[in-house]
XYZ file of C-alpha atoms in Angstrom:
298
model
C -0.053 0.094 0.141
C 1.072 3.340 -0.909
C 1.947 6.082 1.834
C -0.144 8.584 -0.269
C -3.090 6.185 0.060
C -2.486 5.507 3.594
C -2.319 9.316 4.299
C -5.583 9.803 2.133
C -7.447 6.981 4.372
C -6.001 8.421 7.529
C -7.528 11.932 6.750
C -10.925 10.710 5.907
C -11.067 8.636 8.793
C -9.462 11.212 11.348
C -12.555 13.763 9.802
C -15.035 11.367 10.553
C -13.935 10.167 13.638
C -13.306 13.929 14.880
C -17.117 14.639 13.820
C -18.464 11.444 15.255
C -16.665 12.296 18.785
C -18.049 16.194 18.513
C -21.549 14.677 17.866
C -21.443 12.441 20.647
C -19.715 14.713 23.023
C -22.363 17.327 22.142
C -25.280 15.091 22.851
C -26.730 17.784 25.140
C -29.306 17.334 27.757
C -30.847 13.993 27.631
C -32.337 13.048 30.825
C -33.326 10.267 33.100
C -36.540 9.550 34.970
C -37.434 6.850 37.745
C -39.282 5.025 34.781
C -36.269 4.938 32.534
C -38.702 5.587 29.566
C -40.441 8.548 27.909
C -43.383 6.345 26.273
C -46.026 7.373 28.619
C -46.412 10.366 26.038
C -49.922 11.008 27.066
C -49.782 10.808 30.662
C -46.913 13.587 30.863
C -48.310 16.266 33.137
C -48.427 19.859 31.870
C -45.672 22.523 32.677
C -46.670 24.588 35.837
C -47.507 27.788 34.467
C -45.575 29.456 37.553
C -42.527 27.908 36.651
C -39.923 30.676 35.394
C -38.200 29.593 32.208
C -34.691 29.485 33.774
C -36.022 27.281 36.862
C -37.502 24.995 34.059
C -34.181 24.755 32.251
C -32.163 24.233 35.507
C -34.443 21.277 36.580
C -34.462 19.286 33.205
C -30.141 20.119 33.565
C -30.306 18.474 37.222
C -32.367 15.480 35.760
C -29.647 14.521 33.497
C -26.928 13.684 36.069
C -28.130 10.272 36.373
C -28.123 8.944 32.838
C -26.531 5.887 32.061
C -27.368 5.128 28.275
C -29.390 6.970 25.474
C -30.749 6.659 22.075
C -30.576 9.551 19.850
C -31.079 10.783 16.178
C -29.147 14.053 14.963
C -29.217 16.174 11.736
C -27.283 19.241 11.393
C -24.073 21.102 10.251
C -20.662 20.486 11.575
C -17.649 22.528 10.661
C -15.564 21.332 7.884
C -17.839 18.366 7.527
C -21.110 20.113 6.336
C -24.344 18.510 6.697
C -24.544 15.372 8.625
C -27.386 13.000 9.994
C -26.851 10.447 12.412
C -28.341 7.634 14.730
C -26.673 6.361 17.645
C -26.745 4.565 21.189
C -24.412 5.342 23.727
C -23.512 3.805 27.230
C -21.881 5.814 29.693
C -21.874 3.554 32.816
C -20.628 1.249 33.802
C -18.181 1.600 30.781
C -18.442 4.011 27.858
C -19.518 2.544 24.780
C -21.347 3.751 21.362
C -22.470 2.675 18.029
C -23.378 5.536 15.432
C -24.321 5.093 11.933
C -23.313 8.638 10.248
C -23.728 9.979 6.862
C -21.908 13.156 5.756
C -24.382 14.302 3.173
C -21.941 16.912 1.376
C -19.285 13.976 0.789
C -20.666 11.817 -1.842
C -20.206 8.037 -1.922
C -17.589 8.649 0.844
C -19.732 10.210 3.339
C -21.210 7.127 5.023
C -19.514 5.314 7.881
C -20.642 3.359 11.210
C -18.438 4.347 14.208
C -18.184 2.173 17.325
C -16.393 2.831 20.324
C -15.616 0.088 22.504
C -13.032 -1.209 25.168
C -11.617 2.390 24.707
C -10.917 2.057 21.057
C -12.570 3.737 18.242
C -13.950 1.612 14.986
C -14.617 3.404 11.655
C -16.142 1.289 9.352
C -16.832 2.248 5.442
C -17.970 0.715 2.378
C -16.303 -0.564 -0.634
C -14.237 2.044 -1.780
C -12.657 2.081 1.857
C -11.881 -1.633 1.678
C -9.901 -1.182 -1.594
C -7.737 1.373 0.373
C -7.276 -0.981 3.281
C -6.286 -4.228 1.689
C -9.615 -5.633 1.639
C -10.533 -4.708 5.330
C -13.534 -2.879 6.156
C -12.677 -1.204 9.672
C -9.992 1.058 10.691
C -9.290 1.105 14.430
C -8.061 4.248 16.884
C -6.579 3.079 19.996
C -7.648 6.675 21.536
C -5.458 6.286 24.808
C -2.418 5.268 22.683
C -2.836 7.891 20.208
C -3.538 10.820 22.801
C -0.107 10.047 24.768
C 1.942 9.379 21.740
C 0.664 12.196 19.490
C 0.679 10.144 16.532
C -2.813 11.271 15.503
C -2.096 14.881 15.470
C -4.372 17.470 16.927
C -7.613 16.211 15.431
C -7.444 12.802 16.739
C -6.048 14.071 20.332
C -8.915 16.650 20.602
C -11.411 13.456 19.530
C -9.772 11.134 22.394
C -9.744 13.637 24.881
C -13.549 14.046 24.350
C -14.379 10.321 23.823
C -15.064 9.295 27.618
C -17.126 12.343 28.297
C -20.767 11.849 29.712
C -22.553 13.550 26.322
C -25.217 14.888 28.831
C -22.767 17.449 30.232
C -23.634 20.444 28.046
C -27.311 20.417 29.400
C -26.100 22.460 32.129
C -24.780 25.314 29.707
C -28.050 26.945 29.060
C -28.767 27.432 33.020
C -25.844 29.885 32.728
C -27.615 32.174 29.583
C -29.331 35.496 31.208
C -31.878 35.682 28.587
C -33.592 32.279 28.754
C -37.068 32.632 27.562
C -39.984 30.291 26.963
C -40.904 30.168 23.007
C -44.096 28.319 23.024
C -45.553 24.833 23.331
C -44.453 22.348 20.496
C -45.116 18.324 19.780
C -41.920 16.683 19.182
C -42.359 12.875 18.178
C -45.695 13.257 19.563
C -44.604 14.637 22.746
C -45.972 17.803 24.017
C -43.222 19.998 24.925
C -42.443 23.506 26.031
C -39.682 25.233 24.118
C -36.987 27.459 25.739
C -34.213 29.349 24.145
C -31.296 31.464 25.046
C -27.623 32.531 24.450
C -24.415 31.950 26.339
C -20.814 32.693 26.096
C -17.994 30.234 26.274
C -16.027 32.241 28.653
C -19.037 32.918 30.862
C -19.716 29.262 31.283
C -16.050 28.717 32.083
C -16.230 31.548 34.723
C -19.566 29.863 36.103
C -17.665 26.690 36.949
C -15.717 28.094 40.071
C -17.939 27.044 42.429
C -18.273 23.483 41.429
C -16.393 20.505 42.700
C -12.746 19.755 41.033
C -14.282 16.558 39.374
C -17.300 18.232 37.781
C -15.360 21.114 36.842
C -12.670 19.485 35.233
C -15.298 17.221 32.991
C -17.040 20.285 31.885
C -13.937 22.484 31.296
C -12.718 19.591 29.224
C -16.066 19.382 26.989
C -15.469 23.459 26.878
C -12.113 23.128 25.509
C -13.503 21.540 22.182
C -15.756 24.535 21.583
C -12.580 26.888 21.990
C -10.567 24.827 19.636
C -13.142 25.417 17.004
C -13.068 29.110 17.527
C -16.572 29.055 19.375
C -17.072 32.272 21.630
C -20.923 31.769 22.327
C -23.532 29.342 21.840
C -27.539 29.734 21.040
C -29.074 27.190 22.820
C -32.923 25.744 22.448
C -34.279 22.881 24.574
C -37.624 20.972 24.262
C -38.641 20.062 27.766
C -41.487 17.430 28.309
C -44.221 17.580 31.125
C -41.890 15.433 33.187
C -39.105 17.888 33.257
C -36.925 15.878 30.453
C -35.618 17.212 27.477
C -36.882 15.673 24.237
C -34.894 17.512 21.898
C -31.993 19.793 21.826
C -30.432 22.203 19.216
C -27.385 23.975 19.514
C -26.048 26.905 17.202
C -22.646 28.594 16.911
C -19.968 30.408 14.434
C -16.851 28.484 14.275
C -13.525 29.338 12.653
C -14.187 26.938 10.003
C -17.907 27.137 9.572
C -21.246 27.137 11.002
C -22.171 24.586 13.730
C -25.927 23.725 14.130
C -26.745 20.303 15.679
C -30.202 19.402 16.814
C -30.470 16.054 18.794
C -33.931 14.460 18.949
C -33.870 11.520 22.212
C -35.781 8.390 21.462
C -34.948 6.536 24.452
C -32.655 6.308 27.378
C -31.348 4.158 30.419
C -31.971 0.971 28.131
C -29.272 -1.582 27.688
C -26.816 -0.894 24.987
C -24.388 -3.581 23.683
C -21.633 -2.721 21.194
C -18.947 -5.483 20.101
C -15.492 -4.445 18.262
C -15.226 -5.622 14.367
C -13.475 -8.641 13.807
C -9.832 -8.393 14.184
C -9.281 -10.017 10.744
C -11.286 -7.208 9.349
C -9.833 -4.204 10.562
C -6.791 -2.308 10.083
C -4.800 -0.523 13.170
C -3.939 2.835 12.802
C -1.177 2.736 14.922
C 0.347 0.181 12.661
C -0.113 2.049 9.888
C 1.469 5.183 10.940
C 4.302 3.187 12.242
C 4.592 1.396 8.697
C 4.488 4.741 7.070
C 7.318 6.490 9.298
C 9.349 3.500 8.463
C 8.731 4.392 4.954
């Protein structure tokens, strides 16, 4: 295999990996409940008319802390990747695992990929064209821990590796820092009656608000904020659709980044259900670390 082909494959996979991690890490505000399901659509109680917008958002954000797994759908625009759509299942406890099928709509035949995160490794699976560039193998493996320590994956994979272990519900707390949270109205999302709230918040303001948090919480949220800073994002416009049980049914974040707009809408389908992710067969997988080592050796 020529180095130029390897390099092309690596760059494609790097872009897909970073986008996947961003999407997973940005899965904001999915929440948990005692019954672990939102299927009781008609039973959801109406929001109290006396609840102020800021209080409603804060309550939904607080409910996100106990989430263990989620299933969501995504549509939006990601800097450098363009338009994307995806559907994913992710487990946060007891160990992190994710399975995502993603399509980059502006990248033609090479824009569809399946991403699996399991056992601290990320796997990217493409179609027949990818297999032609990888000696017939359909998957490429990224050992995130090893790449982060060695720097072999460069800045993009380093950022991705740093985001891989993040609870995707973290960003749900960010809208609580907005000073202009307001109620937009009531809307039905996936058959569920919700109340729509919106607001804007600066990344620096979010970072400053973390001073009162405990060390562990502060470090986790700062790591998430670092991803936005690296993209050149200064402020976020955020929308939350909260159901009658104070759970976020849908979430949208918009921002101007250095390399294009960030605009992602997540719709939460279910949560706190078992999520099992299996690694692809080793015989059908090419290890990035071995690819890089071979390239460096000529």
